[in-house]
Amino acid sequence: MVKSTGPKKINVAVFISGTGSNFKNLVIHSFKRNSKFRIELVISNNPKAKGLDYANKFKVKKRIIHYSNIGYAEKKIIFELQKNKIDLICLAGFMKILSRNFIKKYSGKILNIHPSLLPKYKGLQTHERAISNKEKYSGCTVHFVSPKLDSGKIILQKKVKILKNDTVRKLKKRVLKQEHLLYPKALKKVLSNL
Ligand code: GRF
């Protein structure tokens, strides 16, 4: 019997530091019949990241990169990306800042998900700030990574209404739910333009 190999899939590496719910979600999407990508590798700077459990569960190769020295850490990351023939990087709760050189090397190939309606609320504590500024909406954004933090070209955004008496925990939960819909959609959009 001749085994059909099908069209070549895009190899994606996901970078995490913590819970990894977006990582898990992307893996599940990659298993769908018409998916054009495969999650080939997960990289974490944190050996205790809960998200690494999903790597075991779904049999995704994982690499832990110690960040005592950024130059050395990125050298190791590049080695792994090349060895595993990675085409695209998805940052998903990765708490380390990539160097300008690294970003230049993978220009147009690094995506990030951020829990705010960029360009508003770059950086951390986005929900806290949105609530205390009495915003009507928060949300999430998938964007390309550029050397300036949370400022690269926006791929897709989703608004989430801030409710009366909302708490950070509740808002975060509702935004995360939308993140899980948005990231695969944004990835699909990027892949269709490759
Ligand atoms: C998400 O809110 C994402 O927008 C931000 O970090 C969080 C990661 O969550 N960049 P998880 O680890 O994917 O659950």
JSON list of C-alpha atoms and ligand atoms in Angstrom, two decimals:
[
{"chain": "A", "resi": 1, "resn": "MET", "atom": "CA", "xyz": [0.00, 0.00, 0.00]},
{"chain": "A", "resi": 2, "resn": "VAL", "atom": "CA", "xyz": [1.30, 3.47, -0.88]},
{"chain": "A", "resi": 3, "resn": "LYS", "atom": "CA", "xyz": [1.12, 5.75, 2.11]},
{"chain": "A", "resi": 4, "resn": "SER", "atom": "CA", "xyz": [0.02, 9.27, 1.25]},
{"chain": "A", "resi": 5, "resn": "THR", "atom": "CA", "xyz": [2.19, 11.89, 2.93]},
{"chain": "A", "resi": 6, "resn": "GLY", "atom": "CA", "xyz": [-0.19, 14.82, 2.26]},
{"chain": "A", "resi": 7, "resn": "PRO", "atom": "CA", "xyz": [0.85, 18.46, 2.00]},
{"chain": "A", "resi": 8, "resn": "LYS", "atom": "CA", "xyz": [3.79, 19.55, 4.10]},
{"chain": "A", "resi": 9, "resn": "LYS", "atom": "CA", "xyz": [2.81, 20.96, 7.47]},
{"chain": "A", "resi": 10, "resn": "ILE", "atom": "CA", "xyz": [4.33, 24.05, 9.01]},
{"chain": "A", "resi": 11, "resn": "ASN", "atom": "CA", "xyz": [6.46, 23.22, 12.04]},
{"chain": "A", "resi": 12, "resn": "VAL", "atom": "CA", "xyz": [5.62, 25.40, 15.01]},
{"chain": "A", "resi": 13, "resn": "ALA", "atom": "CA", "xyz": [7.50, 25.85, 18.29]},
{"chain": "A", "resi": 14, "resn": "VAL", "atom": "CA", "xyz": [5.59, 27.23, 21.28]},
{"chain": "A", "resi": 15, "resn": "PHE", "atom": "CA", "xyz": [7.46, 29.13, 24.01]},
{"chain": "A", "resi": 16, "resn": "ILE", "atom": "CA", "xyz": [5.95, 29.04, 27.50]},
{"chain": "A", "resi": 17, "resn": "SER", "atom": "CA", "xyz": [6.82, 29.87, 31.09]},
{"chain": "A", "resi": 18, "resn": "GLY", "atom": "CA", "xyz": [3.75, 28.84, 33.08]},
{"chain": "A", "resi": 19, "resn": "THR", "atom": "CA", "xyz": [0.29, 27.32, 32.82]},
{"chain": "A", "resi": 20, "resn": "GLY", "atom": "CA", "xyz": [0.42, 26.63, 29.10]},
{"chain": "A", "resi": 21, "resn": "SER", "atom": "CA", "xyz": [-3.31, 26.66, 28.39]},
{"chain": "A", "resi": 22, "resn": "ASN", "atom": "CA", "xyz": [-2.68, 28.36, 25.03]},
{"chain": "A", "resi": 23, "resn": "PHE", "atom": "CA", "xyz": [-0.01, 25.79, 24.24]},
{"chain": "A", "resi": 24, "resn": "LYS", "atom": "CA", "xyz": [-2.40, 22.96, 25.03]},
{"chain": "A", "resi": 25, "resn": "ASN", "atom": "CA", "xyz": [-5.09, 24.58, 22.93]},
{"chain": "A", "resi": 26, "resn": "LEU", "atom": "CA", "xyz": [-2.78, 25.00, 19.91]},
{"chain": "A", "resi": 27, "resn": "VAL", "atom": "CA", "xyz": [-1.74, 21.35, 20.16]},
{"chain": "A", "resi": 28, "resn": "ILE", "atom": "CA", "xyz": [-5.39, 20.27, 20.15]},
{"chain": "A", "resi": 29, "resn": "HIS", "atom": "CA", "xyz": [-6.03, 22.46, 17.09]},
{"chain": "A", "resi": 30, "resn": "SER", "atom": "CA", "xyz": [-3.01, 20.99, 15.33]},
{"chain": "A", "resi": 31, "resn": "PHE", "atom": "CA", "xyz": [-4.63, 17.55, 15.58]},
{"chain": "A", "resi": 32, "resn": "LYS", "atom": "CA", "xyz": [-7.64, 18.67, 13.55]},
{"chain": "A", "resi": 33, "resn": "ARG", "atom": "CA", "xyz": [-8.01, 17.01, 10.19]},
{"chain": "A", "resi": 34, "resn": "ASN", "atom": "CA", "xyz": [-7.36, 20.09, 8.06]},
{"chain": "A", "resi": 35, "resn": "SER", "atom": "CA", "xyz": [-4.70, 21.68, 10.22]},
{"chain": "A", "resi": 36, "resn": "LYS", "atom": "CA", "xyz": [-1.77, 23.12, 8.29]},
{"chain": "A", "resi": 37, "resn": "PHE", "atom": "CA", "xyz": [0.58, 23.10, 11.25]},
{"chain": "A", "resi": 38, "resn": "ARG", "atom": "CA", "xyz": [2.16, 20.74, 13.70]},
{"chain": "A", "resi": 39, "resn": "ILE", "atom": "CA", "xyz": [3.44, 21.66, 17.16]},
{"chain": "A", "resi": 40, "resn": "GLU", "atom": "CA", "xyz": [6.87, 20.15, 16.88]},
{"chain": "A", "resi": 41, "resn": "LEU", "atom": "CA", "xyz": [8.50, 21.60, 19.96]},
{"chain": "A", "resi": 42, "resn": "VAL", "atom": "CA", "xyz": [7.77, 23.40, 23.22]},
{"chain": "A", "resi": 43, "resn": "ILE", "atom": "CA", "xyz": [10.41, 25.54, 24.88]},
{"chain": "A", "resi": 44, "resn": "SER", "atom": "CA", "xyz": [10.21, 26.68, 28.49]},
{"chain": "A", "resi": 45, "resn": "ASN", "atom": "CA", "xyz": [12.61, 28.78, 30.52]},
{"chain": "A", "resi": 46, "resn": "ASN", "atom": "CA", "xyz": [10.90, 27.41, 33.63]},
{"chain": "A", "resi": 47, "resn": "PRO", "atom": "CA", "xyz": [11.49, 23.75, 34.44]},
{"chain": "A", "resi": 48, "resn": "LYS", "atom": "CA", "xyz": [8.42, 23.81, 36.72]},
{"chain": "A", "resi": 49, "resn": "ALA", "atom": "CA", "xyz": [6.01, 25.25, 34.12]},
{"chain": "A", "resi": 50, "resn": "LYS", "atom": "CA", "xyz": [2.72, 23.40, 34.43]},
{"chain": "A", "resi": 51, "resn": "GLY", "atom": "CA", "xyz": [2.36, 23.58, 30.66]},
{"chain": "A", "resi": 52, "resn": "LEU", "atom": "CA", "xyz": [5.18, 21.05, 30.32]},
{"chain": "A", "resi": 53, "resn": "ASP", "atom": "CA", "xyz": [2.77, 18.36, 31.53]},
{"chain": "A", "resi": 54, "resn": "TYR", "atom": "CA", "xyz": [0.87, 18.81, 28.26]},
{"chain": "A", "resi": 55, "resn": "ALA", "atom": "CA", "xyz": [4.08, 18.12, 26.36]},
{"chain": "A", "resi": 56, "resn": "ASN", "atom": "CA", "xyz": [4.18, 14.71, 28.04]},
{"chain": "A", "resi": 57, "resn": "LYS", "atom": "CA", "xyz": [0.49, 14.13, 27.52]},
{"chain": "A", "resi": 58, "resn": "PHE", "atom": "CA", "xyz": [0.47, 15.01, 23.83]},
{"chain": "A", "resi": 59, "resn": "LYS", "atom": "CA", "xyz": [3.98, 13.75, 23.11]},
{"chain": "A", "resi": 60, "resn": "VAL", "atom": "CA", "xyz": [5.42, 17.08, 22.02]},
{"chain": "A", "resi": 61, "resn": "LYS", "atom": "CA", "xyz": [9.20, 17.41, 22.26]},
{"chain": "A", "resi": 62, "resn": "LYS", "atom": "CA", "xyz": [10.15, 19.71, 25.12]},
{"chain": "A", "resi": 63, "resn": "ARG", "atom": "CA", "xyz": [13.29, 21.64, 25.90]},
{"chain": "A", "resi": 64, "resn": "ILE", "atom": "CA", "xyz": [14.02, 23.57, 29.07]},
{"chain": "A", "resi": 65, "resn": "ILE", "atom": "CA", "xyz": [16.31, 26.51, 28.50]},
{"chain": "A", "resi": 66, "resn": "HIS", "atom": "CA", "xyz": [18.04, 28.00, 31.52]},
{"chain": "A", "resi": 67, "resn": "TYR", "atom": "CA", "xyz": [18.23, 31.73, 31.32]},
{"chain": "A", "resi": 68, "resn": "SER", "atom": "CA", "xyz": [21.20, 32.63, 33.52]},
{"chain": "A", "resi": 69, "resn": "ASN", "atom": "CA", "xyz": [22.78, 34.17, 30.43]},
{"chain": "A", "resi": 70, "resn": "ILE", "atom": "CA", "xyz": [20.53, 35.42, 27.62]},
{"chain": "A", "resi": 71, "resn": "GLY", "atom": "CA", "xyz": [23.17, 35.07, 24.87]},
{"chain": "A", "resi": 72, "resn": "TYR", "atom": "CA", "xyz": [23.83, 31.46, 25.77]},
{"chain": "A", "resi": 73, "resn": "ALA", "atom": "CA", "xyz": [20.12, 30.72, 26.24]},
{"chain": "A", "resi": 74, "resn": "GLU", "atom": "CA", "xyz": [19.22, 32.09, 22.81]},
{"chain": "A", "resi": 75, "resn": "LYS", "atom": "CA", "xyz": [22.09, 30.18, 21.18]},
{"chain": "A", "resi": 76, "resn": "LYS", "atom": "CA", "xyz": [20.60, 26.99, 22.58]},
{"chain": "A", "resi": 77, "resn": "ILE", "atom": "CA", "xyz": [17.12, 27.99, 21.43]},
{"chain": "A", "resi": 78, "resn": "ILE", "atom": "CA", "xyz": [18.36, 28.68, 17.90]},
{"chain": "A", "resi": 79, "resn": "PHE", "atom": "CA", "xyz": [20.13, 25.32, 17.87]},
{"chain": "A", "resi": 80, "resn": "GLU", "atom": "CA", "xyz": [16.88, 23.57, 18.83]},
{"chain": "A", "resi": 81, "resn": "LEU", "atom": "CA", "xyz": [14.81, 25.53, 16.32]},
{"chain": "A", "resi": 82, "resn": "GLN", "atom": "CA", "xyz": [17.18, 24.62, 13.51]},
{"chain": "A", "resi": 83, "resn": "LYS", "atom": "CA", "xyz": [17.54, 21.01, 14.55]},
{"chain": "A", "resi": 84, "resn": "ASN", "atom": "CA", "xyz": [13.75, 20.61, 14.61]},
{"chain": "A", "resi": 85, "resn": "LYS", "atom": "CA", "xyz": [13.23, 22.55, 11.36]},
{"chain": "A", "resi": 86, "resn": "ILE", "atom": "CA", "xyz": [10.91, 25.08, 12.99]},
{"chain": "A", "resi": 87, "resn": "ASP", "atom": "CA", "xyz": [9.16, 27.46, 10.59]},
{"chain": "A", "resi": 88, "resn": "LEU", "atom": "CA", "xyz": [7.18, 29.58, 13.06]},
{"chain": "A", "resi": 89, "resn": "ILE", "atom": "CA", "xyz": [7.33, 30.49, 16.76]},
{"chain": "A", "resi": 90, "resn": "CYS", "atom": "CA", "xyz": [4.27, 31.12, 18.93]},
{"chain": "A", "resi": 91, "resn": "LEU", "atom": "CA", "xyz": [4.93, 32.85, 22.23]},
{"chain": "A", "resi": 92, "resn": "ALA", "atom": "CA", "xyz": [2.28, 31.88, 24.77]},
{"chain": "A", "resi": 93, "resn": "GLY", "atom": "CA", "xyz": [2.92, 33.29, 28.21]},
{"chain": "A", "resi": 94, "resn": "PHE", "atom": "CA", "xyz": [6.70, 33.29, 27.67]},
{"chain": "A", "resi": 95, "resn": "MET", "atom": "CA", "xyz": [8.04, 35.62, 30.35]},
{"chain": "A", "resi": 96, "resn": "LYS", "atom": "CA", "xyz": [11.47, 36.31, 28.86]},
{"chain": "A", "resi": 97, "resn": "ILE", "atom": "CA", "xyz": [12.23, 39.16, 26.49]},
{"chain": "A", "resi": 98, "resn": "LEU", "atom": "CA", "xyz": [13.82, 38.02, 23.24]},
{"chain": "A", "resi": 99, "resn": "SER", "atom": "CA", "xyz": [16.87, 39.98, 22.08]},
{"chain": "A", "resi": 100, "resn": "ARG", "atom": "CA", "xyz": [16.71, 42.34, 19.12]},
{"chain": "A", "resi": 101, "resn": "ASN", "atom": "CA", "xyz": [19.07, 40.03, 17.20]},
{"chain": "A", "resi": 102, "resn": "PHE", "atom": "CA", "xyz": [16.91, 37.00, 17.81]},
{"chain": "A", "resi": 103, "resn": "ILE", "atom": "CA", "xyz": [13.78, 38.85, 16.71]},
{"chain": "A", "resi": 104, "resn": "LYS", "atom": "CA", "xyz": [15.53, 40.14, 13.59]},
{"chain": "A", "resi": 105, "resn": "LYS", "atom": "CA", "xyz": [16.71, 36.64, 12.71]},
{"chain": "A", "resi": 106, "resn": "TYR", "atom": "CA", "xyz": [13.12, 35.35, 12.88]},
{"chain": "A", "resi": 107, "resn": "SER", "atom": "CA", "xyz": [11.48, 38.50, 11.60]},
{"chain": "A", "resi": 108, "resn": "GLY", "atom": "CA", "xyz": [7.84, 37.87, 10.61]},
{"chain": "A", "resi": 109, "resn": "LYS", "atom": "CA", "xyz": [8.07, 34.40, 12.10]},
{"chain": "A", "resi": 110, "resn": "ILE", "atom": "CA", "xyz": [7.29, 35.12, 15.77]},
{"chain": "A", "resi": 111, "resn": "LEU", "atom": "CA", "xyz": [3.73, 35.57, 17.03]},
{"chain": "A", "resi": 112, "resn": "ASN", "atom": "CA", "xyz": [2.63, 36.53, 20.53]},
{"chain": "A", "resi": 113, "resn": "ILE", "atom": "CA", "xyz": [-0.67, 36.60, 22.37]},
{"chain": "A", "resi": 114, "resn": "HIS", "atom": "CA", "xyz": [-1.26, 39.48, 24.73]},
{"chain": "A", "resi": 115, "resn": "PRO", "atom": "CA", "xyz": [-4.17, 39.91, 27.16]},
{"chain": "A", "resi": 116, "resn": "SER", "atom": "CA", "xyz": [-5.26, 43.44, 26.20]},
{"chain": "A", "resi": 117, "resn": "LEU", "atom": "CA", "xyz": [-6.52, 45.40, 23.25]},
{"chain": "A", "resi": 118, "resn": "LEU", "atom": "CA", "xyz": [-3.14, 46.60, 22.03]},
{"chain": "A", "resi": 119, "resn": "PRO", "atom": "CA", "xyz": [-1.84, 49.27, 21.70]},
{"chain": "A", "resi": 120, "resn": "LYS", "atom": "CA", "xyz": [-3.50, 49.77, 25.08]},
{"chain": "A", "resi": 121, "resn": "TYR", "atom": "CA", "xyz": [-1.94, 48.14, 28.13]},
{"chain": "A", "resi": 122, "resn": "LYS", "atom": "CA", "xyz": [1.37, 46.81, 26.94]},
{"chain": "A", "resi": 123, "resn": "GLY", "atom": "CA", "xyz": [3.38, 44.87, 29.52]},
{"chain": "A", "resi": 124, "resn": "LEU", "atom": "CA", "xyz": [2.06, 43.17, 32.65]},
{"chain": "A", "resi": 125, "resn": "GLN", "atom": "CA", "xyz": [-1.05, 43.50, 34.87]},
{"chain": "A", "resi": 126, "resn": "THR", "atom": "CA", "xyz": [-3.24, 44.35, 31.92]},
{"chain": "A", "resi": 127, "resn": "HIS", "atom": "CA", "xyz": [-6.54, 43.36, 33.54]},
{"chain": "A", "resi": 128, "resn": "GLU", "atom": "CA", "xyz": [-5.79, 45.22, 36.78]},
{"chain": "A", "resi": 129, "resn": "ARG", "atom": "CA", "xyz": [-5.05, 48.39, 34.84]},
{"chain": "A", "resi": 130, "resn": "ALA", "atom": "CA", "xyz": [-8.05, 48.08, 32.51]},
{"chain": "A", "resi": 131, "resn": "ILE", "atom": "CA", "xyz": [-10.42, 47.64, 35.48]},
{"chain": "A", "resi": 132, "resn": "SER", "atom": "CA", "xyz": [-8.95, 50.44, 37.56]},
{"chain": "A", "resi": 133, "resn": "ASN", "atom": "CA", "xyz": [-9.09, 52.80, 34.57]},
{"chain": "A", "resi": 134, "resn": "LYS", "atom": "CA", "xyz": [-12.78, 51.96, 34.24]},
{"chain": "A", "resi": 135, "resn": "GLU", "atom": "CA", "xyz": [-12.44, 50.76, 30.65]},
{"chain": "A", "resi": 136, "resn": "LYS", "atom": "CA", "xyz": [-15.58, 49.42, 29.02]},
{"chain": "A", "resi": 137, "resn": "TYR", "atom": "CA", "xyz": [-13.65, 46.70, 27.20]},
{"chain": "A", "resi": 138, "resn": "SER", "atom": "CA", "xyz": [-10.60, 44.57, 27.62]},
{"chain": "A", "resi": 139, "resn": "GLY", "atom": "CA", "xyz": [-9.65, 41.73, 25.31]},
{"chain": "A", "resi": 140, "resn": "CYS", "atom": "CA", "xyz": [-6.75, 40.00, 23.65]},
{"chain": "A", "resi": 141, "resn": "THR", "atom": "CA", "xyz": [-4.46, 40.53, 20.69]},
{"chain": "A", "resi": 142, "resn": "VAL", "atom": "CA", "xyz": [-2.31, 38.27, 18.55]},
{"chain": "A", "resi": 143, "resn": "HIS", "atom": "CA", "xyz": [0.53, 40.20, 16.97]},
{"chain": "A", "resi": 144, "resn": "PHE", "atom": "CA", "xyz": [3.88, 39.75, 15.29]},
{"chain": "A", "resi": 145, "resn": "VAL", "atom": "CA", "xyz": [6.81, 40.26, 17.61]},
{"chain": "A", "resi": 146, "resn": "SER", "atom": "CA", "xyz": [9.01, 43.25, 16.90]},
{"chain": "A", "resi": 147, "resn": "PRO", "atom": "CA", "xyz": [11.94, 44.56, 18.94]},
{"chain": "A", "resi": 148, "resn": "LYS", "atom": "CA", "xyz": [9.66, 47.04, 20.76]},
{"chain": "A", "resi": 149, "resn": "LEU", "atom": "CA", "xyz": [7.65, 45.24, 23.47]},
{"chain": "A", "resi": 150, "resn": "ASP", "atom": "CA", "xyz": [4.04, 44.39, 22.52]},
{"chain": "A", "resi": 151, "resn": "SER", "atom": "CA", "xyz": [4.20, 46.77, 19.55]},
{"chain": "A", "resi": 152, "resn": "GLY", "atom": "CA", "xyz": [4.46, 44.56, 16.44]},
{"chain": "A", "resi": 153, "resn": "LYS", "atom": "CA", "xyz": [1.85, 44.42, 13.69]},
{"chain": "A", "resi": 154, "resn": "ILE", "atom": "CA", "xyz": [-1.54, 43.24, 14.93]},
{"chain": "A", "resi": 155, "resn": "ILE", "atom": "CA", "xyz": [-2.90, 40.06, 13.33]},
{"chain": "A", "resi": 156, "resn": "LEU", "atom": "CA", "xyz": [-6.24, 39.70, 15.16]},
{"chain": "A", "resi": 157, "resn": "GLN", "atom": "CA", "xyz": [-7.98, 41.10, 18.22]},
{"chain": "A", "resi": 158, "resn": "LYS", "atom": "CA", "xyz": [-11.04, 40.19, 20.26]},
{"chain": "A", "resi": 159, "resn": "LYS", "atom": "CA", "xyz": [-12.91, 42.54, 22.57]},
{"chain": "A", "resi": 160, "resn": "VAL", "atom": "CA", "xyz": [-14.24, 41.35, 25.92]},
{"chain": "A", "resi": 161, "resn": "LYS", "atom": "CA", "xyz": [-16.70, 43.49, 27.84]},
{"chain": "A", "resi": 162, "resn": "ILE", "atom": "CA", "xyz": [-15.72, 44.53, 31.35]},
{"chain": "A", "resi": 163, "resn": "LEU", "atom": "CA", "xyz": [-18.72, 43.92, 33.58]},
{"chain": "A", "resi": 164, "resn": "LYS", "atom": "CA", "xyz": [-19.95, 45.94, 36.54]},
{"chain": "A", "resi": 165, "resn": "ASN", "atom": "CA", "xyz": [-18.15, 44.67, 39.66]},
{"chain": "A", "resi": 166, "resn": "ASP", "atom": "CA", "xyz": [-15.75, 42.64, 37.55]},
{"chain": "A", "resi": 167, "resn": "THR", "atom": "CA", "xyz": [-12.71, 41.17, 39.27]},
{"chain": "A", "resi": 168, "resn": "VAL", "atom": "CA", "xyz": [-9.29, 40.54, 37.78]},
{"chain": "A", "resi": 169, "resn": "ARG", "atom": "CA", "xyz": [-9.81, 36.80, 38.21]},
{"chain": "A", "resi": 170, "resn": "LYS", "atom": "CA", "xyz": [-13.18, 36.76, 36.44]},
{"chain": "A", "resi": 171, "resn": "LEU", "atom": "CA", "xyz": [-12.05, 39.03, 33.62]},
{"chain": "A", "resi": 172, "resn": "LYS", "atom": "CA", "xyz": [-8.85, 37.04, 33.12]},
{"chain": "A", "resi": 173, "resn": "LYS", "atom": "CA", "xyz": [-10.88, 33.85, 32.83]},
{"chain": "A", "resi": 174, "resn": "ARG", "atom": "CA", "xyz": [-13.22, 35.32, 30.21]},
{"chain": "A", "resi": 175, "resn": "VAL", "atom": "CA", "xyz": [-10.33, 36.81, 28.23]},
{"chain": "A", "resi": 176, "resn": "LEU", "atom": "CA", "xyz": [-8.42, 33.52, 28.32]},
{"chain": "A", "resi": 177, "resn": "LYS", "atom": "CA", "xyz": [-11.44, 31.76, 26.86]},
{"chain": "A", "resi": 178, "resn": "GLN", "atom": "CA", "xyz": [-11.32, 34.20, 23.93]},
{"chain": "A", "resi": 179, "resn": "GLU", "atom": "CA", "xyz": [-7.54, 33.76, 23.63]},
{"chain": "A", "resi": 180, "resn": "HIS", "atom": "CA", "xyz": [-8.15, 30.07, 22.99]},
{"chain": "A", "resi": 181, "resn": "LEU", "atom": "CA", "xyz": [-10.38, 30.96, 20.05]},
{"chain": "A", "resi": 182, "resn": "LEU", "atom": "CA", "xyz": [-8.20, 33.79, 18.76]},
{"chain": "A", "resi": 183, "resn": "TYR", "atom": "CA", "xyz": [-4.73, 32.22, 18.65]},
{"chain": "A", "resi": 184, "resn": "PRO", "atom": "CA", "xyz": [-5.61, 29.33, 16.29]},
{"chain": "A", "resi": 185, "resn": "LYS", "atom": "CA", "xyz": [-7.54, 31.75, 14.06]},
{"chain": "A", "resi": 186, "resn": "ALA", "atom": "CA", "xyz": [-4.61, 34.15, 13.90]},
{"chain": "A", "resi": 187, "resn": "LEU", "atom": "CA", "xyz": [-2.21, 31.33, 13.16]},
{"chain": "A", "resi": 188, "resn": "LYS", "atom": "CA", "xyz": [-4.45, 30.14, 10.37]},
{"chain": "A", "resi": 189, "resn": "LYS", "atom": "CA", "xyz": [-4.49, 33.66, 8.94]},
{"chain": "A", "resi": 190, "resn": "VAL", "atom": "CA", "xyz": [-0.70, 33.88, 9.02]},
{"chain": "A", "resi": 191, "resn": "LEU", "atom": "CA", "xyz": [-0.30, 30.44, 7.44]},
{"chain": "A", "resi": 192, "resn": "SER", "atom": "CA", "xyz": [-2.66, 31.31, 4.62]},
{"chain": "A", "resi": 193, "resn": "ASN", "atom": "CA", "xyz": [-0.39, 34.24, 3.75]},
{"chain": "A", "resi": 194, "resn": "LEU", "atom": "CA", "xyz": [2.86, 32.25, 3.78]},
{"chain": "B", "resi": 1, "resn": "GRF", "atom": "C1", "xyz": [-2.13, 34.61, 28.55]},
{"chain": "B", "resi": 1, "resn": "GRF", "atom": "O1", "xyz": [-3.03, 35.47, 29.19]},
{"chain": "B", "resi": 1, "resn": "GRF", "atom": "C2", "xyz": [-1.42, 35.33, 27.45]},
{"chain": "B", "resi": 1, "resn": "GRF", "atom": "O2", "xyz": [-2.20, 36.31, 26.83]},
{"chain": "B", "resi": 1, "resn": "GRF", "atom": "C3", "xyz": [-0.26, 35.98, 28.17]},
{"chain": "B", "resi": 1, "resn": "GRF", "atom": "O3", "xyz": [0.11, 35.04, 29.14]},
{"chain": "B", "resi": 1, "resn": "GRF", "atom": "C4", "xyz": [-0.99, 34.21, 29.47]},
{"chain": "B", "resi": 1, "resn": "GRF", "atom": "C5", "xyz": [-0.56, 32.80, 29.24]},
{"chain": "B", "resi": 1, "resn": "GRF", "atom": "O4", "xyz": [-1.52, 31.88, 29.68]},
{"chain": "B", "resi": 1, "resn": "GRF", "atom": "N1", "xyz": [0.79, 36.35, 27.26]},
{"chain": "B", "resi": 1, "resn": "GRF", "atom": "P1", "xyz": [-1.30, 30.33, 29.42]},
{"chain": "B", "resi": 1, "resn": "GRF", "atom": "O5", "xyz": [0.06, 29.97, 30.02]},
{"chain": "B", "resi": 1, "resn": "GRF", "atom": "O6", "xyz": [-1.33, 30.07, 27.95]},
{"chain": "B", "resi": 1, "resn": "GRF", "atom": "O7", "xyz": [-2.41, 29.66, 30.15]}
]
